[in-house]
Coordinates of N, CA and C in Angstrom, one line a residue:
M975 N 24.5 -77.7 60.1 CA 24.5 -76.8 59.0 C 24.8 -77.7 57.7
H976 N 24.1 -77.4 56.6 CA 24.4 -78.2 55.4 C 25.2 -77.1 54.5
T977 N 26.4 -77.6 54.4 CA 27.4 -76.7 53.6 C 27.7 -77.2 52.2
F978 N 27.7 -76.3 51.2 CA 27.9 -76.6 49.8 C 28.9 -75.7 49.3
R979 N 29.6 -76.3 48.1 CA 30.7 -75.6 47.5 C 30.2 -74.4 46.6
S980 N 29.0 -74.4 46.2 CA 28.5 -73.3 45.3 C 27.0 -73.1 45.5
S981 N 26.6 -72.0 45.0 CA 25.1 -71.6 45.0 C 24.4 -72.6 44.2
A982 N 24.9 -73.2 43.1 CA 24.2 -74.1 42.2 C 24.1 -75.4 43.0
D983 N 25.0 -75.9 43.7 CA 24.9 -77.1 44.5 C 23.9 -77.0 45.6
L984 N 23.9 -75.9 46.3 CA 23.0 -75.5 47.4 C 21.5 -75.5 46.8
A985 N 21.4 -74.8 45.7 CA 20.1 -74.7 45.2 C 19.4 -76.0 44.7
A986 N 20.2 -76.8 44.2 CA 19.7 -78.2 43.8 C 19.4 -79.0 44.9
A987 N 20.2 -79.0 46.0 CA 19.9 -79.8 47.2 C 18.6 -79.3 48.0
L988 N 18.6 -77.9 48.2 CA 17.4 -77.4 48.7 C 16.1 -77.6 47.9
A989 N 16.2 -77.5 46.6 CA 15.0 -77.7 45.9 C 14.6 -79.2 46.0
N990 N 15.6 -80.1 46.0 CA 15.3 -81.6 46.1 C 14.5 -81.8 47.4
E991 N 15.0 -81.3 48.5 CA 14.5 -81.6 49.7 C 13.1 -80.9 49.9
T992 N 13.0 -79.7 49.3 CA 11.7 -79.1 49.4 C 10.6 -79.8 48.6
A993 N 11.1 -80.4 47.4 CA 10.1 -81.1 46.6 C 9.7 -82.4 47.3
N994 N 10.6 -83.0 48.0 CA 10.3 -84.3 48.7 C 9.2 -83.9 49.8
N995 N 9.3 -82.9 50.5 CA 8.4 -82.6 51.5 C 7.0 -82.2 50.8
L996 N 7.0 -81.5 49.7 CA 5.8 -81.2 49.0 C 5.1 -82.4 48.5
R997 N 5.9 -83.4 48.0 CA 5.4 -84.7 47.5 C 4.7 -85.4 48.8
A998 N 5.3 -85.4 50.0 CA 4.8 -86.0 51.2 C 3.4 -85.4 51.5
G999 N 3.3 -84.1 51.4 CA 2.0 -83.4 51.6 C 1.0 -83.8 50.6
L1000 N 1.4 -83.9 49.3 CA 0.5 -84.3 48.3 C -0.1 -85.7 48.4
N1001 N 0.9 -86.6 48.8 CA 0.6 -88.0 49.1 C -0.4 -88.1 50.2
D1002 N -0.2 -87.3 51.3 CA -1.0 -87.4 52.5 C -2.4 -86.9 52.3
T1003 N -2.5 -85.8 51.6 CA -3.9 -85.1 51.7 C -4.3 -84.6 50.3
G1004 N -3.5 -84.8 49.3 CA -3.8 -84.3 48.0 C -3.4 -82.8 47.7
R1005 N -2.9 -82.1 48.7 CA -2.5 -80.8 48.7 C -1.2 -80.6 49.4
A1006 N -0.4 -79.5 49.0 CA 0.8 -79.3 49.8 C 0.9 -77.8 49.9
S1007 N 1.7 -77.3 50.8 CA 1.8 -75.8 51.1 C 3.3 -75.5 51.1
L1008 N 3.7 -74.4 50.5 CA 5.0 -73.8 50.4 C 5.1 -72.4 50.8
I1009 N 5.9 -72.1 51.7 CA 6.2 -70.6 52.0 C 7.6 -70.2 51.6
V1010 N 7.6 -69.2 50.8 CA 8.9 -68.8 50.3 C 9.2 -67.2 50.6
S1011 N 10.4 -66.9 50.5 CA 10.9 -65.5 50.8 C 11.3 -64.8 49.6
G1012 N 11.5 -63.4 49.6 CA 11.9 -62.7 48.5 C 13.4 -62.4 48.6
G1013 N 13.9 -61.5 47.8 CA 15.4 -61.2 47.8 C 16.1 -61.9 46.7
R1014 N 17.3 -61.6 46.4 CA 18.1 -62.2 45.4 C 18.6 -63.6 45.8
T1015 N 18.9 -63.9 47.0 CA 19.4 -65.1 47.4 C 18.6 -66.4 47.0
P1016 N 17.4 -66.4 47.0 CA 16.7 -67.6 46.6 C 16.4 -67.8 45.0
L1017 N 16.9 -66.9 44.2 CA 16.5 -66.9 42.8 C 17.0 -68.3 42.1
Q1018 N 18.2 -68.7 42.4 CA 18.6 -70.0 41.8 C 17.9 -71.1 42.4
F1019 N 17.6 -71.1 43.7 CA 16.7 -72.2 44.2 C 15.3 -72.1 43.5
F1020 N 14.8 -71.0 43.3 CA 13.5 -70.9 42.6 C 13.6 -71.6 41.2
A1021 N 14.7 -71.2 40.5 CA 14.8 -71.8 39.2 C 14.9 -73.3 39.2
E1022 N 15.6 -73.9 40.2 CA 15.6 -75.3 40.3 C 14.3 -76.0 40.7
L1023 N 13.6 -75.3 41.7 CA 12.4 -75.9 42.1 C 11.3 -75.8 41.0
A1024 N 11.3 -74.8 40.2 CA 10.3 -74.6 39.1 C 10.4 -75.7 38.1
Q1025 N 11.6 -76.4 38.0 CA 11.7 -77.5 37.0 C 11.3 -78.8 37.6
T1026 N 11.0 -78.8 38.9 CA 10.7 -80.1 39.5 C 9.4 -80.8 39.1
D1027 N 9.4 -82.1 38.9 CA 8.2 -82.8 38.3 C 7.4 -83.2 39.5
L1028 N 6.4 -82.5 39.8 CA 5.4 -82.9 40.8 C 4.0 -82.1 40.4
D1029 N 3.0 -82.6 41.1 CA 1.7 -82.1 40.8 C 1.5 -80.7 41.4
W1030 N 2.0 -79.7 40.6 CA 2.0 -78.4 41.1 C 0.6 -77.8 41.3
S1031 N -0.4 -78.3 40.6 CA -1.8 -77.7 40.7 C -2.2 -78.0 42.1
G1032 N -1.7 -78.9 42.9 CA -2.1 -79.2 44.3 C -1.2 -78.4 45.2
V1033 N -0.3 -77.5 44.8 CA 0.5 -76.9 45.7 C 0.1 -75.4 46.0
D1034 N -0.1 -75.0 47.2 CA -0.5 -73.6 47.6 C 0.9 -72.9 48.0
V1035 N 1.1 -71.7 47.3 CA 2.3 -71.1 47.5 C 2.0 -69.7 48.2
F1036 N 2.6 -69.5 49.4 CA 2.4 -68.2 50.0 C 3.8 -67.5 50.3
L1037 N 3.8 -66.2 50.5 CA 5.0 -65.5 50.8 C 5.1 -65.5 52.3
A1038 N 6.4 -65.4 52.8 CA 6.7 -65.2 54.2 C 6.4 -63.9 54.6
D1039 N 6.6 -63.0 53.7 CA 6.3 -61.5 53.9 C 6.3 -60.7 52.6
E1040 N 5.8 -59.5 52.8 CA 5.6 -58.6 51.6 C 5.8 -57.1 52.0
R1041 N 6.4 -56.4 51.1 CA 6.4 -55.0 51.2 C 5.0 -54.6 50.8
W1042 N 4.4 -53.4 51.4 CA 3.0 -53.1 51.0 C 3.1 -52.1 49.8
V1043 N 3.4 -52.8 48.7 CA 3.4 -52.1 47.4 C 2.7 -53.0 46.4
P1044 N 2.2 -52.3 45.3 CA 1.4 -53.1 44.3 C 2.3 -54.1 43.6
I1045 N 1.5 -55.2 43.2 CA 2.2 -56.4 42.7 C 3.1 -56.0 41.4
N1046 N 2.7 -55.0 40.8 CA 3.6 -54.6 39.6 C 4.8 -53.7 39.9
S1047 N 5.0 -53.5 41.3 CA 6.2 -52.8 41.7 C 7.4 -53.6 41.6
E1048 N 8.5 -53.0 41.3 CA 9.8 -53.7 41.2 C 10.2 -54.3 42.6
R1049 N 9.6 -53.6 43.7 CA 10.0 -54.0 45.0 C 9.0 -55.1 45.6
S1050 N 8.2 -55.6 44.8 CA 7.2 -56.6 45.2 C 7.8 -58.0 45.2
N1051 N 7.6 -58.6 46.4 CA 8.0 -60.0 46.5 C 7.2 -60.9 45.6
A1052 N 5.8 -60.6 45.5 CA 4.9 -61.4 44.6 C 5.5 -61.3 43.2
A1053 N 5.8 -60.1 42.8 CA 6.3 -60.1 41.4 C 7.5 -60.9 41.2
L1054 N 8.4 -60.8 42.1 CA 9.7 -61.6 42.1 C 9.4 -63.2 42.0
V1055 N 8.5 -63.6 42.9 CA 8.1 -65.0 42.9 C 7.3 -65.5 41.6
K1056 N 6.5 -64.6 41.1 CA 5.9 -64.9 39.8 C 6.9 -65.1 38.7
R1057 N 7.9 -64.1 38.6 CA 8.8 -64.1 37.6 C 9.8 -65.3 37.7
H1058 N 10.3 -65.6 38.8 CA 11.4 -66.7 39.0 C 10.9 -68.0 39.4
L1059 N 9.8 -68.2 40.1 CA 9.4 -69.5 40.5 C 8.1 -70.0 39.8
L1060 N 7.1 -69.2 39.6 CA 5.8 -69.7 39.1 C 5.8 -69.7 37.5
H1061 N 6.7 -70.4 37.0 CA 6.8 -70.7 35.6 C 7.1 -72.1 35.2
G1062 N 7.0 -72.5 34.0 CA 7.2 -73.8 33.7 C 6.3 -74.8 34.3
R1063 N 6.9 -75.8 34.9 CA 6.0 -76.8 35.7 C 5.2 -76.2 36.9
A1064 N 6.0 -75.2 37.5 CA 5.5 -74.6 38.6 C 4.3 -73.6 38.3
E1065 N 4.1 -73.3 37.1 CA 3.1 -72.3 36.8 C 1.7 -72.6 37.3
K1066 N 1.5 -73.9 37.4 CA 0.2 -74.4 37.8 C -0.1 -74.3 39.4
A1067 N 0.9 -73.9 40.1 CA 0.7 -73.7 41.5 C -0.3 -72.7 41.8
V1068 N -1.0 -72.8 43.0 CA -2.0 -71.7 43.5 C -1.2 -70.8 44.4
F1069 N -1.1 -69.6 43.9 CA -0.4 -68.5 44.5 C -1.3 -67.4 45.2
S1070 N -1.0 -67.1 46.4 CA -1.8 -66.2 47.1 C -0.9 -65.0 47.5
P1071 N -1.0 -63.9 46.9 CA -0.2 -62.7 47.1 C -0.8 -62.1 48.5
L1072 N 0.2 -61.5 49.2 CA -0.3 -60.8 50.4 C -0.9 -59.4 50.3
Y1073 N -0.3 -58.7 49.2 CA -0.8 -57.4 49.0 C -2.2 -57.4 48.3
S1074 N -3.1 -56.5 48.8 CA -4.4 -56.3 48.2 C -4.7 -54.8 48.0
D1075 N -5.2 -54.4 46.8 CA -5.5 -53.0 46.6 C -6.9 -52.6 47.0
T1076 N -7.5 -53.6 47.6 CA -8.9 -53.3 48.1 C -9.0 -53.4 49.6
Q1077 N -7.8 -53.6 50.3 CA -7.8 -53.7 51.7 C -6.7 -53.0 52.3
T1078 N -6.8 -52.6 53.6 CA -5.8 -51.9 54.3 C -4.8 -53.0 54.7
P1079 N -3.6 -52.7 55.0 CA -2.6 -53.6 55.5 C -3.1 -54.5 56.6
R1080 N -3.7 -53.9 57.6 CA -4.2 -54.6 58.9 C -5.4 -55.5 58.4
E1081 N -6.3 -55.0 57.5 CA -7.3 -55.9 56.9 C -6.7 -57.1 56.2
A1082 N -5.7 -56.9 55.6 CA -5.0 -58.0 54.8 C -4.4 -59.0 55.8
A1083 N -3.8 -58.5 56.9 CA -3.2 -59.4 57.9 C -4.2 -60.2 58.5
A1084 N -5.4 -59.6 58.8 CA -6.5 -60.3 59.5 C -7.0 -61.4 58.6
R1085 N -7.2 -61.0 57.3 CA -7.6 -61.9 56.2 C -6.7 -63.2 56.1
L1086 N -5.4 -62.8 56.1 CA -4.4 -64.0 55.9 C -4.4 -64.9 57.2
T1087 N -4.5 -64.3 58.5 CA -4.5 -65.1 59.7 C -5.7 -66.0 59.6
L1088 N -6.9 -65.4 59.1 CA -8.1 -66.3 59.1 C -7.9 -67.4 58.1
H1089 N -7.3 -67.1 57.0 CA -7.1 -68.0 55.9 C -6.2 -69.2 56.3
L1090 N -5.2 -68.8 57.0 CA -4.2 -69.8 57.6 C -4.8 -70.7 58.6
A1091 N -5.7 -70.1 59.4 CA -6.4 -70.9 60.5 C -7.3 -71.9 59.9
N1092 N -7.9 -71.6 58.7 CA -8.8 -72.6 58.0 C -8.0 -73.5 57.0
S1093 N -6.7 -73.3 57.0 CA -5.9 -74.2 56.0 C -5.3 -75.3 56.7
R1094 N -4.9 -76.4 56.1 CA -4.3 -77.5 56.6 C -2.8 -77.1 57.2
R1095 N -2.7 -77.5 58.3 CA -1.3 -77.2 59.0 C -0.8 -78.5 59.5
P1096 N 0.4 -78.8 59.6 CA 1.5 -77.8 59.4 C 1.7 -77.6 57.9
F1097 N 2.5 -76.5 57.5 CA 2.9 -76.4 56.2 C 3.8 -77.5 55.9
D1098 N 4.0 -77.7 54.6 CA 5.0 -78.8 54.2 C 6.4 -78.3 54.0
A1099 N 6.6 -77.0 53.6 CA 8.0 -76.4 53.6 C 7.9 -74.9 53.7
V1100 N 8.8 -74.4 54.6 CA 9.0 -73.0 54.8 C 10.5 -72.7 54.5
I1101 N 10.8 -71.9 53.6 CA 12.1 -71.5 53.2 C 12.3 -70.1 53.5
L1102 N 13.2 -69.8 54.4 CA 13.5 -68.3 54.9 C 14.9 -67.9 54.5
G1103 N 15.0 -66.6 54.5 CA 16.4 -66.0 54.4 C 16.6 -65.2 55.6
M1104 N 17.9 -64.5 55.6 CA 18.2 -63.7 56.7 C 19.0 -62.4 56.2
G1105 N 18.6 -61.3 56.9 CA 19.4 -60.1 56.7 C 20.6 -60.0 57.5
G1106 N 21.4 -59.0 57.1 CA 22.7 -58.7 57.9 C 22.4 -58.3 59.3
D1107 N 21.1 -57.7 59.6 CA 20.8 -57.4 61.0 C 20.1 -58.4 61.8
G1108 N 20.1 -59.6 61.1 CA 19.4 -60.8 61.9 C 18.0 -60.8 61.6
H1109 N 17.3 -60.0 60.7 CA 16.0 -60.1 60.5 C 15.6 -61.3 59.6
T1110 N 14.4 -61.9 59.6 CA 14.0 -62.9 58.8 C 12.5 -62.6 58.4
A1111 N 12.0 -62.9 57.3 CA 10.8 -62.5 56.7 C 10.8 -61.0 56.9
S1112 N 9.8 -60.4 57.4 CA 9.8 -58.9 57.7 C 9.8 -58.6 59.1
L1113 N 10.5 -59.5 59.9 CA 10.6 -59.4 61.3 C 11.9 -58.6 61.6
F1114 N 11.8 -57.3 61.5 CA 13.0 -56.5 61.6 C 13.1 -56.0 63.1
P1115 N 14.5 -56.0 63.6 CA 14.7 -55.6 65.0 C 14.3 -54.2 65.4
D1116 N 14.1 -53.3 64.3 CA 13.8 -51.9 64.7 C 12.3 -51.6 64.3
A1117 N 11.6 -52.6 64.2 CA 10.1 -52.5 64.1 C 9.5 -52.3 65.5
P1118 N 8.7 -51.2 65.7 CA 8.1 -51.1 67.1 C 7.1 -52.3 67.5
E1119 N 6.8 -53.0 66.5 CA 5.9 -54.2 66.8 C 6.6 -55.6 67.0
I1120 N 7.9 -55.5 67.0 CA 8.7 -56.8 66.9 C 8.4 -57.6 68.2
G1121 N 8.3 -57.0 69.4 CA 8.1 -57.8 70.6 C 6.7 -58.6 70.4
S1122 N 5.6 -57.9 70.0 CA 4.4 -58.6 69.8 C 4.4 -59.6 68.8
A1123 N 5.2 -59.4 67.7 CA 5.2 -60.4 66.7 C 6.0 -61.6 67.0
L1124 N 6.9 -61.5 68.0 CA 7.7 -62.7 68.4 C 7.2 -63.5 69.5
G1125 N 6.0 -62.9 70.0 CA 5.3 -63.6 71.1 C 4.6 -64.8 70.8
A1126 N 4.4 -65.7 71.8 CA 3.7 -66.9 71.6 C 2.3 -66.8 71.2
E1127 N 1.7 -65.7 71.6 CA 0.3 -65.5 71.2 C 0.1 -64.7 70.0
A1128 N 1.1 -64.3 69.2 CA 1.1 -63.5 68.1 C 0.2 -64.1 67.0
A1129 N -0.6 -63.3 66.3 CA -1.4 -63.7 65.2 C -0.5 -64.3 64.1
S1130 N -0.9 -65.1 63.2 CA -0.1 -65.7 62.2 C 0.5 -64.6 61.3
A1131 N -0.3 -63.5 61.1 CA 0.3 -62.5 60.2 C 0.1 -61.1 60.9
M1132 N 1.1 -60.3 60.7 CA 1.1 -58.9 61.4 C 1.6 -57.9 60.4
V1133 N 1.2 -56.7 60.7 CA 1.8 -55.4 60.0 C 2.9 -55.0 60.9
L1134 N 4.1 -54.7 60.2 CA 5.2 -54.2 60.9 C 5.7 -52.9 60.2
T1135 N 6.2 -52.0 61.0 CA 6.7 -50.6 60.5 C 8.1 -50.4 60.8
P1136 N 9.1 -51.1 60.4 CA 10.4 -50.9 60.7 C 10.9 -49.6 60.2
A1137 N 11.7 -48.8 61.1 CA 12.2 -47.5 60.8 C 13.1 -47.5 59.6
S1138 N 13.8 -48.7 59.4 CA 14.9 -48.8 58.4 C 14.4 -49.0 57.0
Q1139 N 13.1 -49.2 56.9 CA 12.5 -49.6 55.6 C 11.5 -48.6 55.1
P1140 N 11.5 -48.4 53.7 CA 10.7 -47.3 53.1 C 9.2 -47.6 53.1
E1141 N 8.8 -48.9 53.2 CA 7.5 -49.3 53.3 C 7.1 -50.1 54.4
L1142 N 5.9 -50.1 54.9 CA 5.4 -50.9 55.9 C 5.4 -52.3 55.3
R1143 N 5.4 -53.3 56.2 CA 5.5 -54.7 55.8 C 4.4 -55.6 56.4
L1144 N 4.0 -56.6 55.7 CA 3.0 -57.6 56.2 C 4.0 -58.9 56.3
S1145 N 3.9 -59.5 57.4 CA 4.8 -60.6 57.7 C 4.0 -61.8 58.4
L1146 N 4.4 -63.0 58.1 CA 4.1 -64.1 58.9 C 4.9 -64.1 60.1
T1147 N 4.5 -64.6 61.2 CA 5.2 -64.5 62.5 C 5.7 -65.9 62.8
P1148 N 6.7 -66.0 63.7 CA 7.3 -67.3 64.0 C 6.2 -68.3 64.4
S1149 N 5.1 -68.0 65.1 CA 4.2 -69.0 65.5 C 3.6 -69.6 64.2
A1150 N 3.6 -69.0 63.1 CA 3.1 -69.6 61.9 C 4.3 -70.2 61.1
L1151 N 5.3 -69.5 60.9 CA 6.5 -70.0 60.1 C 7.1 -71.2 60.7
T1152 N 7.1 -71.5 61.9 CA 7.7 -72.7 62.4 C 6.7 -74.0 62.5
N1153 N 5.6 -73.7 62.2 CA 4.6 -74.9 62.2 C 4.6 -75.5 60.8
T1154 N 5.6 -76.3 60.6 CA 5.9 -76.8 59.3 C 6.6 -78.2 59.3
R1155 N 6.5 -79.0 58.3 CA 7.2 -80.3 58.1 C 8.6 -80.1 57.9
F1156 N 9.0 -79.0 57.1 CA 10.4 -78.8 56.8 C 10.6 -77.2 56.9
L1157 N 11.7 -76.9 57.8 CA 12.1 -75.5 57.9 C 13.4 -75.2 57.6
A1158 N 13.7 -74.4 56.6 CA 15.0 -74.2 56.1 C 15.3 -72.7 56.2
L1159 N 16.7 -72.5 56.5 CA 17.2 -71.1 56.4 C 18.4 -71.2 55.3
H1160 N 18.1 -70.4 54.2 CA 19.0 -70.3 53.2 C 19.8 -69.1 53.1
I1161 N 21.1 -69.2 53.4 CA 22.1 -68.0 53.5 C 23.3 -68.4 52.6
E1162 N 24.0 -67.3 52.2 CA 25.2 -67.5 51.3 C 26.1 -66.4 51.7
G1163 N 27.4 -66.7 51.7 CA 28.5 -65.9 51.9 C 29.0 -65.8 53.3
P1164 N 30.3 -65.3 53.5 CA 30.9 -65.3 54.8 C 30.2 -64.4 55.7
E1165 N 29.7 -63.3 55.2 CA 29.1 -62.3 56.1 C 27.9 -62.8 56.7
K1166 N 27.0 -63.6 55.9 CA 25.7 -64.1 56.5 C 26.2 -65.2 57.5
R1167 N 27.2 -66.0 57.2 CA 27.6 -67.0 58.2 C 28.0 -66.4 59.6
E1168 N 28.7 -65.3 59.5 CA 29.0 -64.6 60.7 C 27.8 -64.1 61.5
V1169 N 26.8 -63.6 60.7 CA 25.6 -63.1 61.4 C 24.9 -64.3 62.0
F1170 N 24.8 -65.4 61.3 CA 24.2 -66.6 61.8 C 24.8 -67.1 63.1
E1171 N 26.2 -67.1 63.1 CA 26.9 -67.6 64.2 C 26.7 -66.6 65.5
K1172 N 26.6 -65.4 65.2 CA 26.2 -64.4 66.2 C 24.8 -64.7 66.8
A1173 N 24.0 -65.1 65.9 CA 22.6 -65.3 66.3 C 22.5 -66.6 67.2
L1174 N 23.5 -67.5 67.1 CA 23.6 -68.7 68.0 C 24.0 -68.3 69.4
E1175 N 24.5 -67.2 69.6 CA 25.0 -66.8 71.0 C 23.8 -66.4 71.8
L1176 N 24.0 -66.3 73.1 CA 23.0 -65.9 74.0 C 22.6 -64.5 73.6
G1177 N 21.3 -64.1 73.7 CA 20.9 -62.7 73.4 C 19.3 -62.7 73.2
D1178 N 18.9 -61.5 73.1 CA 17.5 -61.3 72.9 C 17.0 -61.5 71.6
A1179 N 15.9 -62.2 71.4 CA 15.4 -62.5 70.0 C 14.9 -61.2 69.4
E1180 N 14.5 -60.1 70.1 CA 14.2 -58.9 69.6 C 15.4 -58.2 68.8
E1181 N 16.5 -58.5 69.3 CA 17.7 -57.9 68.8 C 18.1 -58.5 67.4
M1182 N 17.9 -59.9 67.3 CA 18.1 -60.6 66.1 C 17.0 -61.6 65.9
P1183 N 15.9 -61.2 65.3 CA 14.6 -62.0 65.2 C 14.8 -63.4 64.6
I1184 N 15.9 -63.7 63.9 CA 16.1 -65.0 63.4 C 16.2 -65.9 64.6
R1185 N 16.7 -65.5 65.8 CA 16.7 -66.3 66.9 C 15.4 -66.9 67.3
A1186 N 14.3 -66.2 67.0 CA 13.1 -66.6 67.5 C 12.7 -67.9 66.6
I1187 N 13.1 -67.9 65.3 CA 13.0 -69.2 64.5 C 13.9 -70.3 64.9
M1188 N 15.1 -70.0 65.2 CA 16.1 -71.0 65.5 C 15.8 -71.6 66.8
R1189 N 15.2 -70.8 67.8 CA 15.0 -71.3 69.1 C 13.6 -72.0 69.3
N1190 N 12.9 -72.1 68.2 CA 11.5 -72.6 68.4 C 11.5 -74.1 68.8
D1191 N 10.6 -74.5 69.4 CA 10.5 -75.9 69.9 C 9.5 -76.7 69.2
I1192 N 9.1 -76.4 67.8 CA 8.2 -77.1 67.0 C 9.0 -77.9 65.9
Q1193 N 9.9 -77.1 65.3 CA 10.6 -77.8 64.2 C 12.1 -77.3 64.1
Q1194 N 13.0 -78.3 64.0 CA 14.4 -77.8 63.8 C 14.6 -77.1 62.6
T1195 N 15.4 -76.0 62.6 CA 15.8 -75.3 61.5 C 17.0 -75.9 60.8
Q1196 N 16.7 -76.2 59.5 CA 17.8 -76.8 58.6 C 18.5 -75.6 57.9
V1197 N 19.8 -75.4 58.2 CA 20.6 -74.3 57.7 C 21.4 -74.7 56.4
Y1198 N 21.1 -74.0 55.3 CA 21.7 -74.3 54.0 C 22.6 -73.2 53.7
W1199 N 23.9 -73.4 53.5 CA 24.9 -72.3 53.5 C 25.9 -72.6 52.4
C1200 N 26.4 -71.7 51.6 CA 27.6 -71.9 50.7 C 28.4 -70.6 50.8
P1201 N 29.7 -70.6 50.5 CA 30.5 -69.5 50.7 C 30.4 -68.5 49.5

């Protein structure tokens, strides 16, 4: 676990490591890929990363998950990323929202799975968060589809309908999220640390889906935490 004194220190370090991996992708193939999450936790990280000097026009930005709401909704992860990350130097990045007003959620999931299958892999950086129930992306423990989503044969993107959430969700699955050069879990505060430590214990991944990320055998999860 990488521990920092403050959110600002964490954001700067995580942005620097993310940028290094994006540069590596750009140097290798001329393009790089970045997967980010919504919520309030990554906002300072977004602000730091947006100031980074790199060839943003060669960076493809995707969301780890999305609420099935229009992009102009205040609950849209796409709107949050556009507002807090895709400005300044990062404005030139190529952003692919998950929501589509011309497709059903399952059509959008199939489209995204196909798109990712035809994209360069592994990703260069995947930055995830975690909820108090141990969910990450939109992999909620109370979603009826969670068992399928965590399976080794899961499609890269799936629709989930967690009972605890007002909207259905479109989410990348662990089979996609862990196929990356750099995999980070960004958490802050004592409560999230307690949840993380509980996730380290023996137990079913369906009960705490973050376990499926942490236990993957493709890429080690780098945990960034501050109190």
